Amino acid sequence: MTAPLNLRSIFIAGVLTVLALLPVYAALTGNYFLLTLFTRIVILAMAATSLNLILGYGGMVSFGHAVYLGIGGYVVGILAKEGILSGFVQWPVAVAVSALIALGLGALSLRTRGVYFIMITLAFAQMFYYIAIGLDRYGGDDGLTIYKRSQFGDLVNLSSKTQFYYLCFAFLLGTIYLVWRLVNSRFGMVIRGSRSNDRRMHAIGFPTFRYKLICFVIAGTLCGLAGALLANHTDFISPAVMHWTRSGDLIVMVVLGGMGSLFGPLIGAVALLVLEETLPVLISAVAGLILPSAATQAGEYWQIVLGPLFLLVVLFARGGIDGLLAKVQRG
Amino acid sequence: MDYWQRCNVADALLQVEALSKRFGGIVASDALSLSVAPGELHAVIGPNGAGKTTLISQLTGQLAPDFGKITFAGLDITALPTHRRSALGLARSFQITSLFLDMSALDNVSLAVQAHAGHSFRFWRDARNESELREPARAALVRVGLGERASAPAAELSHGEHRQLEIAMALAGRPRMLLLDEPMAGLGPEESARMVEMLRALKSEHAILLVEHDMEAVFALADRITVLVYGRVIASGAPETIRNHAEVRRAYLGEQEAADV
Ligand SMILES: Nc1ncnc2c1ncn2[C@@H]1O[C@H](COP(=O)(O)OP(=O)(O)O)[C@@H](O)[C@H]1O
Ligand SMILES: [Mg+2]
């Protein structure tokens, strides 16, 4: 397939170029704030991309996807506290544990559909949230500080902001590539078919449950890996990472960017997190012009602006930002 | 058992014996027995609510019978799940079209081909570039007369084209037997005539169980006709026999309509 030179691909190429050059900007200006912010964005974009695999392509509305961010993070945190600092141990364990938990949760929750599926994935995620609160040895409610990032010998130094950023960026690109291969393979056709018309899939001879389960496990595993990255990024892991509102954020990123669109979750993650950073500043600036004394306070109400914005996208841009770009291009 | 009956049982591709199914107080299948020979087109007719769709759903395994036995190609399939039956060569088209509306016509049929091409735990190769899937799918589309519409999204096809696509999907797995639930429902006279020609062509290669309200089509195509009323077989035989069957005329065709046929 030849990629047509269109608005949409130019936009995505632009985003990727900016992401790739960000460390250069940081090095030139000496301002590392943006690089830190975007490290977080890139990691969460990876998590959102993994959610998109089940939500956008598979129609499985998991409301507990952040649980894997927590699992991956806690594996790194717990192993670090117990003195196992090698990333060659930490990360494979994080991946394996995430996969196992996704297998268990998927096997139980994929037997339900619709609202029940949403509720059961939410309930399981909250269960892990409370389990984490109960881990007294590992900080309980307060969370666990990670004093040393995962060690990879001479291969890569995670304490270097630039190296860590590029590592996360490579993982994001790898995830997007993997999802791209998956959703266009035979396996992916089964997943899409099951979202489109599960009953018919059974009628033509697909036992869809096992395909959806494997898909659920792949998504959970990728998100677990993102969790390991996130814990290294924040040097900290706490139950809050798994709270249901974090799962909600991931859904917002996917829906905002475009469900079932390859780069949608990345666009959504950038949009949501950049808005989160800039809206409070913008609002207090505007409020400051009107009523200087209320300026700082007004900034706290940025969610009141973000909510309707999100609603507009859902109502008027069915395919999210990516769908909007495609529509503009078609004219 | 006389010679002919034994012969019939041994040769039958599909054999249904004493199938019974109730929904609460409604008897949808009442000790229903029938058989379909290879290469035969067996039509099942009957008024609305007679249990025709329920019969097909039990044959495909979407509904479990309360009682009775279904034999296909010599195997007892009564307890087999749907996908296993479909793998054995039993394919269904739905009365209410049930397609993958957000995919192209070719993607719809390719999925049906894929269903018969072993497991789908293949994660890497682009399925839309696999000639093993695309070519049989294209061939099935051509057979039902949709060759030109392969890349159109299913949602944009007309009602008649949906019915054709349904049958192309049923054909995709090279089934030994087609179960067609009212393929002509809602078609105009011209589309119906085309569908009759298409079914006539398919008949030479597949056994067909045809549920249909269009009497003209049924009498033009059927080798054998079974009449269902309240889930019970009230008559079964050659088209001529059914046309002249007094009970059928009374219970179903209605004297007026019977006179027209
Ligand atoms: N899932 C179901 N639950 C309850 N009743 C049903 C169900 N499916 C069919 N029936 C009833 O069984 C009878 C036969 O239905 P059906 O097989 O659809 O008839 P036909 O296809 O001959 O019009 C009807 O009275 C219908 O209302
Ligand atoms: Mg019916």
Coordinates of C-alpha atoms and ligand atoms in Angstrom, one line a residue:
Chain A
M1 CA 0.0 0.0 0.0
T2 CA 1.4 3.4 -0.9
A3 CA 0.7 6.0 1.8
P4 CA -1.1 8.9 0.2
L5 CA 0.3 12.3 1.1
N6 CA -2.6 13.7 2.9
L7 CA -3.5 16.0 5.8
R8 CA -3.8 13.1 8.2
S9 CA -0.5 11.5 7.5
I10 CA 1.3 14.9 7.4
F11 CA -0.2 15.6 10.8
I12 CA 0.9 12.3 12.3
A13 CA 4.4 12.6 10.7
G14 CA 4.6 16.1 12.2
V15 CA 3.7 14.8 15.7
L16 CA 6.2 12.0 15.4
T17 CA 8.9 14.4 14.2
V18 CA 8.3 16.8 17.1
L19 CA 8.4 13.8 19.5
A20 CA 11.6 12.6 18.0
L21 CA 13.3 16.0 18.2
L22 CA 12.2 17.0 21.7
P23 CA 15.4 15.9 23.4
V24 CA 17.4 18.0 20.9
Y25 CA 15.3 21.0 21.9
A26 CA 15.8 20.2 25.6
A27 CA 19.6 19.9 25.1
L28 CA 19.8 23.2 23.2
T29 CA 17.7 25.2 25.6
G30 CA 18.6 23.4 28.7
N31 CA 14.9 23.4 29.6
Y32 CA 14.0 19.8 30.5
F33 CA 10.4 20.5 31.7
L34 CA 8.9 19.6 28.3
L35 CA 11.0 16.5 28.0
T36 CA 9.8 15.3 31.4
L37 CA 6.2 16.1 30.5
F38 CA 6.4 14.3 27.2
T39 CA 8.1 11.2 28.7
R40 CA 4.9 10.8 30.7
I41 CA 2.8 11.5 27.7
V42 CA 4.7 8.9 25.6
I43 CA 4.3 6.3 28.3
L44 CA 0.6 6.9 28.7
A45 CA 0.2 7.0 24.9
M46 CA 1.6 3.5 24.9
A47 CA -0.9 2.4 27.6
A48 CA -3.7 4.0 25.6
T49 CA -2.6 2.3 22.4
S50 CA -2.8 -1.0 24.2
L51 CA -6.3 -0.2 25.4
N52 CA -7.2 0.8 21.8
L53 CA -6.4 -2.8 20.8
I54 CA -9.3 -4.2 22.9
L55 CA -11.5 -1.1 23.0
G56 CA -11.2 0.4 19.5
Y57 CA -10.7 -2.8 17.5
G58 CA -12.2 -5.4 19.7
G59 CA -15.2 -3.5 21.1
M60 CA -14.2 -4.6 24.7
V61 CA -14.9 -1.6 26.8
S62 CA -12.5 -2.3 29.7
F63 CA -12.9 0.2 32.5
G64 CA -10.0 -1.2 34.4
H65 CA -7.1 -0.9 32.1
A66 CA -5.0 1.2 34.4
V67 CA -4.7 -1.8 36.7
Y68 CA -1.9 -3.0 34.5
L69 CA 0.0 0.3 34.9
G70 CA -0.1 -0.5 38.6
I71 CA 0.9 -4.2 38.2
G72 CA 3.9 -3.3 36.1
G73 CA 4.8 -0.5 38.4
Y74 CA 4.5 -2.5 41.6
V75 CA 6.6 -5.4 40.2
V76 CA 9.4 -2.9 39.5
G77 CA 8.8 -1.1 42.9
I78 CA 8.6 -4.3 45.0
L79 CA 11.6 -6.0 43.3
A80 CA 13.6 -2.8 43.7
K81 CA 12.8 -2.6 47.4
E82 CA 13.8 -6.3 47.8
G83 CA 17.1 -5.4 46.3
I84 CA 16.6 -6.8 42.8
L85 CA 17.5 -3.9 40.6
S86 CA 18.3 -5.5 37.3
G87 CA 15.9 -4.5 34.6
F88 CA 16.6 -7.8 32.9
V89 CA 14.7 -9.4 35.8
Q90 CA 12.3 -6.6 36.7
W91 CA 10.8 -6.1 33.3
P92 CA 10.3 -9.7 32.2
V93 CA 8.6 -10.3 35.6
A94 CA 6.4 -7.3 35.1
V95 CA 5.4 -8.5 31.7
A96 CA 4.8 -12.1 32.9
V97 CA 2.7 -11.0 36.0
S98 CA 0.7 -8.6 33.8
A99 CA 0.0 -11.3 31.3
L100 CA -1.1 -13.8 34.0
I101 CA -3.4 -11.3 35.7
A102 CA -4.9 -10.3 32.3
L103 CA -5.5 -13.9 31.6
G104 CA -7.3 -14.4 34.9
L105 CA -9.3 -11.2 34.6
G106 CA -10.1 -11.8 30.9
A107 CA -11.2 -15.3 31.5
L108 CA -13.7 -14.1 34.1
S109 CA -14.9 -10.8 32.6
L110 CA -15.1 -11.8 28.9
R111 CA -18.0 -14.1 29.7
T112 CA -20.1 -11.0 30.1
R113 CA -20.9 -8.3 27.6
G114 CA -22.1 -4.7 27.4
V115 CA -22.5 -2.8 30.7
Y116 CA -21.7 -6.0 32.7
F117 CA -18.3 -6.2 31.1
I118 CA -17.6 -2.5 31.9
M119 CA -18.7 -3.0 35.5
I120 CA -16.8 -6.2 36.1
T121 CA -13.5 -4.8 34.7
L122 CA -14.0 -1.8 36.9
A123 CA -14.7 -4.0 39.9
F124 CA -11.6 -6.1 39.4
A125 CA -9.5 -2.9 39.0
Q126 CA -10.8 -1.5 42.2
M127 CA -10.1 -4.8 43.9
F128 CA -6.4 -4.5 42.9
Y129 CA -6.5 -0.9 44.0
Y130 CA -7.5 -2.0 47.5
I131 CA -5.1 -4.8 47.5
A132 CA -2.3 -2.3 46.9
I133 CA -3.6 -0.1 49.7
G134 CA -3.3 -3.2 52.0
L135 CA 0.4 -3.8 51.1
D136 CA 1.8 -2.3 54.3
R137 CA 5.3 -3.4 53.6
Y138 CA 5.2 -1.6 50.3
G139 CA 3.9 1.7 51.5
G140 CA 0.2 0.9 51.5
D141 CA -1.9 4.0 50.8
D142 CA 1.2 6.3 50.7
G143 CA 2.9 4.4 47.9
L144 CA 6.4 3.2 47.5
T145 CA 9.4 5.3 46.5
I146 CA 11.8 3.7 44.0
Y147 CA 15.3 4.8 45.0
K148 CA 17.0 3.3 42.0
R149 CA 15.7 3.0 38.5
S150 CA 15.9 -0.4 36.7
Q151 CA 19.5 -1.3 35.9
F152 CA 20.5 -2.4 32.4
G153 CA 24.3 -2.4 32.7
D154 CA 26.0 -0.5 30.0
L155 CA 23.1 -0.9 27.6
V156 CA 21.0 2.0 28.6
N157 CA 21.0 4.4 31.6
L158 CA 17.4 5.1 32.7
S159 CA 18.6 8.0 34.9
S160 CA 19.6 9.9 31.8
K161 CA 16.5 11.9 30.8
T162 CA 17.3 11.7 27.1
Q163 CA 18.1 8.0 27.0
F164 CA 15.0 7.2 29.1
Y165 CA 12.8 9.4 26.8
Y166 CA 14.1 7.7 23.7
L167 CA 13.6 4.3 25.3
C168 CA 10.0 5.1 26.0
F169 CA 9.5 6.5 22.5
A170 CA 10.9 3.3 21.0
F171 CA 8.5 1.3 23.1
L172 CA 5.6 3.4 22.0
L173 CA 6.5 3.0 18.3
G174 CA 7.0 -0.7 18.8
T175 CA 3.6 -1.0 20.4
I176 CA 2.0 0.9 17.6
Y177 CA 3.7 -1.3 15.0
L178 CA 2.7 -4.4 16.9
V179 CA -0.9 -3.3 17.1
W180 CA -0.8 -2.5 13.4
R181 CA 0.4 -6.0 12.5
L182 CA -2.1 -7.6 14.8
V183 CA -5.2 -5.8 13.7
N184 CA -4.5 -6.6 10.1
S185 CA -3.7 -10.2 10.6
R186 CA -6.1 -13.1 10.6
F187 CA -6.2 -12.7 14.3
G188 CA -7.1 -9.1 14.0
M189 CA -9.9 -9.8 11.5
V190 CA -11.5 -12.1 14.1
I191 CA -11.2 -9.4 16.7
R192 CA -12.8 -6.8 14.4
G193 CA -15.5 -9.2 13.3
S194 CA -16.4 -10.0 16.9
R195 CA -16.8 -6.3 17.6
S196 CA -18.9 -5.8 14.5
N197 CA -21.2 -8.9 15.0
D198 CA -20.2 -11.5 17.5
R199 CA -23.2 -13.6 17.0
R200 CA -22.5 -13.9 13.3
M201 CA -18.9 -14.8 14.1
H202 CA -20.1 -17.8 16.0
A203 CA -22.5 -18.7 13.3
I204 CA -19.7 -18.9 10.7
G205 CA -17.6 -20.9 13.0
F206 CA -15.4 -18.7 15.2
P207 CA -15.2 -19.5 18.9
T208 CA -14.5 -15.8 19.5
F209 CA -14.0 -16.1 23.3
R210 CA -10.4 -17.5 23.0
Y211 CA -9.4 -14.9 20.4
K212 CA -10.8 -12.1 22.6
L213 CA -9.0 -13.5 25.6
I214 CA -5.7 -13.6 23.8
C215 CA -6.3 -10.0 22.7
F216 CA -7.1 -9.0 26.2
V217 CA -3.9 -10.6 27.5
I218 CA -1.8 -8.9 24.8
A219 CA -3.3 -5.5 25.7
G220 CA -2.8 -6.1 29.4
T221 CA 0.8 -7.2 28.9
L222 CA 1.7 -4.1 26.8
C223 CA 0.1 -1.9 29.4
G224 CA 2.0 -3.7 32.2
L225 CA 5.2 -2.8 30.4
A226 CA 4.1 0.8 30.2
G227 CA 3.5 0.5 33.9
A228 CA 7.1 -0.5 34.4
L229 CA 8.2 2.5 32.4
L230 CA 5.9 4.8 34.4
A231 CA 7.2 3.7 37.7
N232 CA 10.8 4.4 36.5
H233 CA 9.7 7.8 35.3
T234 CA 8.1 8.9 38.5
D235 CA 10.5 6.9 40.8
F236 CA 7.4 6.1 42.7
I237 CA 4.4 3.8 42.6
S238 CA 1.2 4.1 44.6
P239 CA -2.3 2.6 44.5
A240 CA -3.6 5.9 42.9
V241 CA -2.1 4.7 39.5
M242 CA -4.8 2.0 39.5
H243 CA -7.7 4.1 40.6
W244 CA -10.7 3.9 38.3
T245 CA -10.3 7.5 37.3
R246 CA -6.9 6.6 35.8
S247 CA -8.6 4.0 33.7
G248 CA -11.1 6.6 32.7
D249 CA -8.3 8.9 31.6
L250 CA -7.0 6.1 29.3
I251 CA -10.5 5.7 27.8
V252 CA -10.7 9.5 27.3
M253 CA -7.4 9.4 25.4
V254 CA -8.6 6.7 23.1
V255 CA -12.0 8.2 22.4
L256 CA -10.5 11.7 22.0
G257 CA -7.9 10.6 19.6
G258 CA -10.0 8.1 17.7
M259 CA -11.1 4.6 18.6
G260 CA -9.9 2.0 16.2
S261 CA -7.4 4.4 14.7
L262 CA -3.7 3.4 14.9
F263 CA -2.3 6.7 16.0
G264 CA -5.5 7.9 17.6
P265 CA -4.5 7.1 21.2
L266 CA -1.2 8.9 20.8
I267 CA -3.0 12.0 19.5
G268 CA -5.5 11.7 22.3
A269 CA -2.8 11.3 25.0
V270 CA -1.0 14.4 23.7
A271 CA -4.2 16.4 23.5
L272 CA -5.5 15.4 26.9
L273 CA -2.2 15.8 28.8
V274 CA -1.3 19.1 27.1
L275 CA -4.7 20.4 27.9
E276 CA -4.3 19.3 31.4
E277 CA -1.1 21.3 31.7
T278 CA -2.2 24.4 29.8
L279 CA -5.9 24.8 30.7
P280 CA -5.4 25.8 34.3
V281 CA -2.8 28.4 33.2
L282 CA -5.1 29.7 30.5
I283 CA -8.1 29.8 32.7
S284 CA -6.4 31.7 35.5
A285 CA -5.0 34.1 33.0
V286 CA -8.4 34.8 31.5
A287 CA -9.9 35.0 35.0
G288 CA -7.1 37.3 36.1
L289 CA -8.2 39.8 33.4
I290 CA -11.7 39.9 34.8
L291 CA -11.2 39.4 38.5
P292 CA -7.6 39.4 39.6
S293 CA -8.3 38.0 43.1
A294 CA -10.0 34.9 41.7
A295 CA -7.2 34.1 39.2
T296 CA -5.4 31.2 41.0
Q297 CA -8.7 29.7 42.2
A298 CA -10.2 29.7 38.8
G299 CA -7.3 27.6 37.5
E300 CA -8.4 24.7 39.6
Y301 CA -11.6 24.5 37.6
W302 CA -10.0 23.4 34.4
Q303 CA -11.9 20.2 34.4
I304 CA -15.2 22.1 33.9
V305 CA -13.8 23.3 30.6
L306 CA -12.3 19.9 29.7
G307 CA -15.5 18.0 30.3
P308 CA -17.7 19.8 27.7
L309 CA -14.7 19.8 25.3
F310 CA -14.6 16.0 25.5
L311 CA -18.4 15.9 25.1
L312 CA -18.2 17.9 21.9
V313 CA -15.7 15.5 20.5
V314 CA -17.8 12.5 21.3
L315 CA -20.9 14.2 19.9
F316 CA -19.5 15.8 16.8
A317 CA -16.4 13.9 15.9
R318 CA -17.3 10.2 16.1
G319 CA -13.8 9.1 15.1
G320 CA -12.1 11.5 17.5
I321 CA -9.5 13.9 16.4
D322 CA -8.1 11.4 13.9
G323 CA -11.6 10.9 12.4
L324 CA -12.0 14.7 12.2
L325 CA -8.7 15.0 10.3
A326 CA -9.9 12.3 7.9
K327 CA -13.2 14.2 7.4
V328 CA -11.6 17.5 6.8
Q329 CA -9.4 15.9 4.2
R330 CA -12.4 14.4 2.4
G331 CA -13.9 17.9 2.3
Chain B
M1 CA -38.7 -50.4 7.8
D2 CA -39.2 -51.0 4.1
Y3 CA -36.5 -50.9 1.5
W4 CA -37.1 -47.3 0.4
Q5 CA -37.0 -45.9 3.9
R6 CA -33.8 -47.7 4.7
C7 CA -32.3 -46.4 1.5
N8 CA -33.4 -42.9 2.4
V9 CA -31.9 -43.0 5.9
A10 CA -28.6 -44.4 4.6
D11 CA -28.3 -41.9 1.8
A12 CA -29.5 -38.8 3.6
L13 CA -27.0 -36.1 4.2
L14 CA -29.1 -34.6 6.9
Q15 CA -31.5 -36.6 9.0
V16 CA -33.7 -35.0 11.6
E17 CA -35.6 -37.4 14.0
A18 CA -38.4 -36.5 16.4
L19 CA -37.0 -33.0 17.0
S20 CA -38.9 -31.2 19.8
K21 CA -38.6 -27.7 21.1
R22 CA -40.8 -25.7 23.4
F23 CA -40.7 -22.0 24.4
G24 CA -42.8 -22.0 27.5
G25 CA -46.3 -22.9 26.3
I26 CA -45.4 -22.6 22.6
V27 CA -44.5 -25.7 20.7
A28 CA -42.0 -24.6 18.1
S29 CA -40.9 -28.1 17.0
D30 CA -43.3 -31.0 17.5
A31 CA -41.6 -34.4 17.0
L32 CA -40.4 -33.1 13.7
S33 CA -38.7 -35.5 11.3
L34 CA -37.3 -34.9 7.9
S35 CA -34.3 -35.7 5.7
V36 CA -32.3 -34.1 2.9
A37 CA -30.4 -36.1 0.4
P38 CA -27.1 -34.9 -1.2
G39 CA -27.9 -32.6 -4.1
E40 CA -31.5 -32.3 -3.1
L41 CA -33.4 -29.0 -2.6
H42 CA -35.8 -29.5 0.2
A43 CA -38.2 -26.7 0.9
V44 CA -39.8 -26.1 4.2
I45 CA -42.9 -24.0 4.1
G46 CA -45.5 -23.0 6.7
P47 CA -47.3 -19.9 8.1
N48 CA -45.5 -17.4 10.2
G49 CA -44.6 -18.8 13.6
A50 CA -44.7 -22.4 12.4
G51 CA -41.2 -23.0 13.7
K52 CA -39.2 -22.8 10.5
T53 CA -36.5 -20.5 11.8
T54 CA -36.4 -22.4 15.1
L55 CA -35.8 -25.6 13.0
I56 CA -32.8 -24.0 11.3
S57 CA -31.4 -22.7 14.5
Q58 CA -31.5 -26.1 16.0
L59 CA -29.8 -27.5 12.9
T60 CA -26.9 -25.0 13.3
G61 CA -26.7 -25.4 17.0
Q62 CA -27.7 -21.9 18.0
L63 CA -30.7 -23.5 19.8
A64 CA -30.6 -26.8 21.7
P65 CA -33.5 -29.1 21.1
D66 CA -35.4 -30.4 24.1
F67 CA -35.5 -33.8 22.5
G68 CA -34.7 -35.5 19.2
K69 CA -31.7 -36.3 17.1
I70 CA -29.9 -34.6 14.2
T71 CA -27.5 -36.6 12.0
F72 CA -25.3 -34.9 9.4
A73 CA -23.2 -36.9 7.0
G74 CA -23.6 -40.0 9.3
L75 CA -22.5 -38.2 12.5
D76 CA -24.8 -37.4 15.4
I77 CA -24.4 -33.7 15.7
T78 CA -27.2 -33.0 18.2
A79 CA -24.8 -31.9 20.9
L80 CA -22.1 -30.3 18.8
P81 CA -21.4 -26.5 19.1
T82 CA -22.2 -24.3 16.2
H83 CA -18.6 -23.9 15.0
R84 CA -18.0 -27.6 14.9
R85 CA -21.1 -28.1 12.7
S86 CA -20.1 -25.3 10.4
A87 CA -16.7 -27.0 10.1
L88 CA -18.5 -30.2 9.0
G89 CA -20.1 -28.4 6.1
L90 CA -23.4 -27.0 7.4
A91 CA -23.8 -23.3 6.5
R92 CA -26.7 -21.0 7.3
S93 CA -28.0 -17.7 5.9
F94 CA -30.0 -15.6 8.2
Q95 CA -33.6 -14.5 7.8
I96 CA -32.7 -11.1 9.2
T97 CA -29.5 -10.2 7.5
S98 CA -26.6 -10.4 9.9
L99 CA -23.5 -9.0 8.3
F100 CA -20.4 -7.1 9.3
L101 CA -21.7 -3.8 8.2
D102 CA -18.6 -1.8 8.8
M103 CA -16.5 -4.0 6.5
S104 CA -16.4 -4.4 2.8
A105 CA -18.4 -7.1 1.0
L106 CA -15.1 -8.9 0.3
D107 CA -14.0 -8.6 3.9
N108 CA -17.3 -10.2 5.0
V109 CA -16.8 -13.2 2.7
S110 CA -13.1 -13.4 3.5
L111 CA -14.0 -13.8 7.2
A112 CA -16.3 -16.6 6.3
V113 CA -13.5 -18.3 4.3
Q114 CA -11.1 -17.7 7.1
A115 CA -13.5 -19.5 9.5
H116 CA -12.9 -22.7 7.5
A117 CA -9.1 -22.2 7.0
G118 CA -8.0 -23.7 10.3
H119 CA -7.4 -21.6 13.5
S120 CA -6.8 -17.9 13.3
F121 CA -4.0 -17.5 15.7
R122 CA -1.9 -15.9 13.0
F123 CA -0.7 -12.6 14.2
W124 CA 1.5 -11.2 11.6
R125 CA 0.7 -11.5 8.0
D126 CA -1.8 -9.1 6.4
A127 CA -5.0 -11.1 6.0
R128 CA -6.2 -8.8 3.3
N129 CA -3.2 -9.8 1.2
E130 CA -3.6 -13.6 1.6
S131 CA -4.8 -15.0 -1.7
E132 CA -5.7 -18.2 0.1
L133 CA -8.5 -16.1 1.7
R134 CA -9.2 -13.5 -0.9
E135 CA -9.5 -15.7 -4.0
P136 CA -12.2 -18.1 -2.7
A137 CA -14.0 -15.0 -1.3
R138 CA -13.9 -13.3 -4.6
A139 CA -15.1 -16.4 -6.3
A140 CA -18.1 -16.7 -3.9
L141 CA -19.0 -13.1 -4.6
V142 CA -18.9 -13.7 -8.3
R143 CA -21.1 -16.8 -7.9
V144 CA -23.9 -14.8 -6.3
G145 CA -23.5 -11.9 -8.7
L146 CA -21.7 -9.4 -6.4
G147 CA -18.3 -9.5 -8.2
E148 CA -18.5 -5.9 -9.0
R149 CA -19.3 -4.8 -5.5
A150 CA -16.4 -6.5 -3.7
S151 CA -15.0 -3.3 -2.2
A152 CA -18.2 -1.6 -1.3
P153 CA -18.9 -1.4 2.5
A154 CA -21.6 -3.8 3.4
A155 CA -23.6 -1.0 4.9
E156 CA -23.9 0.6 1.5
L157 CA -25.3 -2.4 -0.3
S158 CA -29.0 -2.6 -1.2
H159 CA -31.4 -5.1 0.6
G160 CA -31.2 -7.5 -2.4
E161 CA -27.4 -7.3 -2.4
H162 CA -27.4 -8.1 1.4
R163 CA -29.3 -11.3 0.7
Q164 CA -26.8 -12.2 -2.0
L165 CA -23.9 -11.4 0.3
E166 CA -25.5 -13.6 3.0
I167 CA -25.4 -16.5 0.5
A168 CA -21.9 -15.7 -0.6
M169 CA -20.8 -16.0 3.0
A170 CA -22.6 -19.3 3.4
L171 CA -20.9 -20.5 0.3
A172 CA -17.4 -19.4 1.4
G173 CA -16.6 -22.6 3.4
R174 CA -17.6 -24.8 0.5
P175 CA -20.4 -26.3 2.6
R176 CA -22.0 -29.6 1.8
M177 CA -25.3 -28.2 2.8
L178 CA -26.9 -24.7 2.8
L179 CA -29.6 -23.8 5.2
L180 CA -31.4 -20.7 3.7
D181 CA -33.9 -18.8 5.8
E182 CA -36.2 -16.8 3.5
P183 CA -33.5 -15.6 1.1
M184 CA -36.2 -13.9 -1.0
A185 CA -37.9 -11.9 1.8
G186 CA -38.4 -8.3 0.8
L187 CA -37.0 -8.7 -2.7
G188 CA -38.7 -7.2 -5.7
P189 CA -39.9 -9.5 -8.5
E190 CA -36.8 -9.0 -10.6
E191 CA -34.4 -9.6 -7.7
S192 CA -36.5 -12.7 -6.8
A193 CA -36.2 -14.1 -10.3
R194 CA -32.4 -13.6 -10.2
M195 CA -32.3 -15.3 -6.8
V196 CA -34.2 -18.3 -8.2
E197 CA -31.7 -18.6 -11.0
M198 CA -28.9 -18.4 -8.6
L199 CA -30.3 -21.1 -6.3
R200 CA -30.9 -23.3 -9.3
A201 CA -27.2 -23.0 -10.1
L202 CA -26.2 -23.7 -6.6
K203 CA -28.5 -26.7 -6.3
S204 CA -26.3 -28.9 -8.5
E205 CA -23.4 -28.6 -6.0
H206 CA -24.9 -28.3 -2.6
A207 CA -27.8 -29.9 -0.8
I208 CA -30.2 -27.1 0.3
L209 CA -32.8 -26.7 3.0
L210 CA -34.8 -23.8 1.8
V211 CA -37.3 -21.9 4.0
E212 CA -39.3 -19.6 1.8
H213 CA -42.6 -17.9 1.6
D214 CA -42.5 -17.2 -2.1
M215 CA -44.5 -20.1 -3.4
E216 CA -43.6 -19.6 -7.0
A217 CA -39.9 -19.9 -6.1
V218 CA -40.6 -22.9 -3.9
F219 CA -42.5 -24.8 -6.5
A220 CA -40.0 -23.9 -9.2
L221 CA -37.0 -25.1 -7.2
A222 CA -37.9 -27.8 -4.7
D223 CA -37.4 -31.5 -5.2
R224 CA -39.3 -32.1 -2.0
I225 CA -41.5 -29.9 0.2
T226 CA -42.3 -30.2 3.9
V227 CA -45.2 -28.3 5.3
L228 CA -44.9 -27.2 9.0
V229 CA -47.8 -26.0 11.1
Y230 CA -47.3 -25.3 14.8
G231 CA -44.0 -27.1 14.6
R232 CA -45.5 -30.3 13.2
V233 CA -45.0 -31.8 9.8
I234 CA -48.5 -32.0 8.2
A235 CA -47.3 -33.1 4.8
S236 CA -44.1 -33.9 3.0
G237 CA -43.5 -35.0 -0.5
A238 CA -42.9 -34.0 -4.1
P239 CA -44.2 -30.6 -5.2
E240 CA -47.1 -32.1 -7.1
T241 CA -48.2 -34.1 -4.0
I242 CA -48.1 -31.0 -1.8
R243 CA -49.9 -28.9 -4.4
N244 CA -52.8 -31.3 -4.3
H245 CA -52.7 -32.1 -0.6
A246 CA -56.1 -31.3 0.9
E247 CA -54.9 -30.5 4.4
V248 CA -52.1 -28.3 3.1
R249 CA -54.6 -26.3 1.0
R250 CA -56.8 -25.9 4.0
A251 CA -54.3 -25.2 6.6
Y252 CA -51.7 -23.2 4.8
L253 CA -52.0 -22.3 1.2
G254 CA -55.6 -21.3 1.6
E255 CA -58.0 -22.2 -1.2
Q256 CA -57.6 -18.9 -2.9
E257 CA -53.9 -18.9 -3.0
A258 CA -53.8 -22.6 -3.8
A259 CA -55.8 -22.0 -6.9
D260 CA -53.3 -19.4 -8.0
V261 CA -50.3 -21.5 -7.7
Ligands
LIG1 N1 -36.2 -17.4 21.5 C1 -37.6 -17.6 21.5 N2 -38.2 -17.4 22.7 C2 -39.6 -17.6 22.8 N3 -40.3 -17.9 21.8 C3 -39.8 -18.1 20.6 C4 -38.4 -17.9 20.4 N4 -38.1 -18.1 19.1 C5 -39.2 -18.4 18.5 N5 -40.3 -18.4 19.4 C6 -41.6 -18.7 19.1 O1 -41.7 -20.0 18.4 C7 -42.6 -20.0 17.4 C8 -41.9 -20.3 16.1 O2 -41.0 -19.2 15.7 P1 -40.2 -19.2 14.4 O3 -39.3 -20.5 14.4 O4 -39.5 -17.9 14.3 O5 -41.3 -19.3 13.2 P2 -41.2 -19.1 11.7 O6 -39.7 -18.9 11.3 O7 -41.7 -20.3 11.1 O8 -42.0 -17.9 11.4 C9 -43.2 -18.6 17.3 O9 -44.5 -18.7 18.0 C10 -42.3 -17.8 18.1 O10 -42.9 -16.7 18.7
MG2 MG -38.7 -17.3 10.4

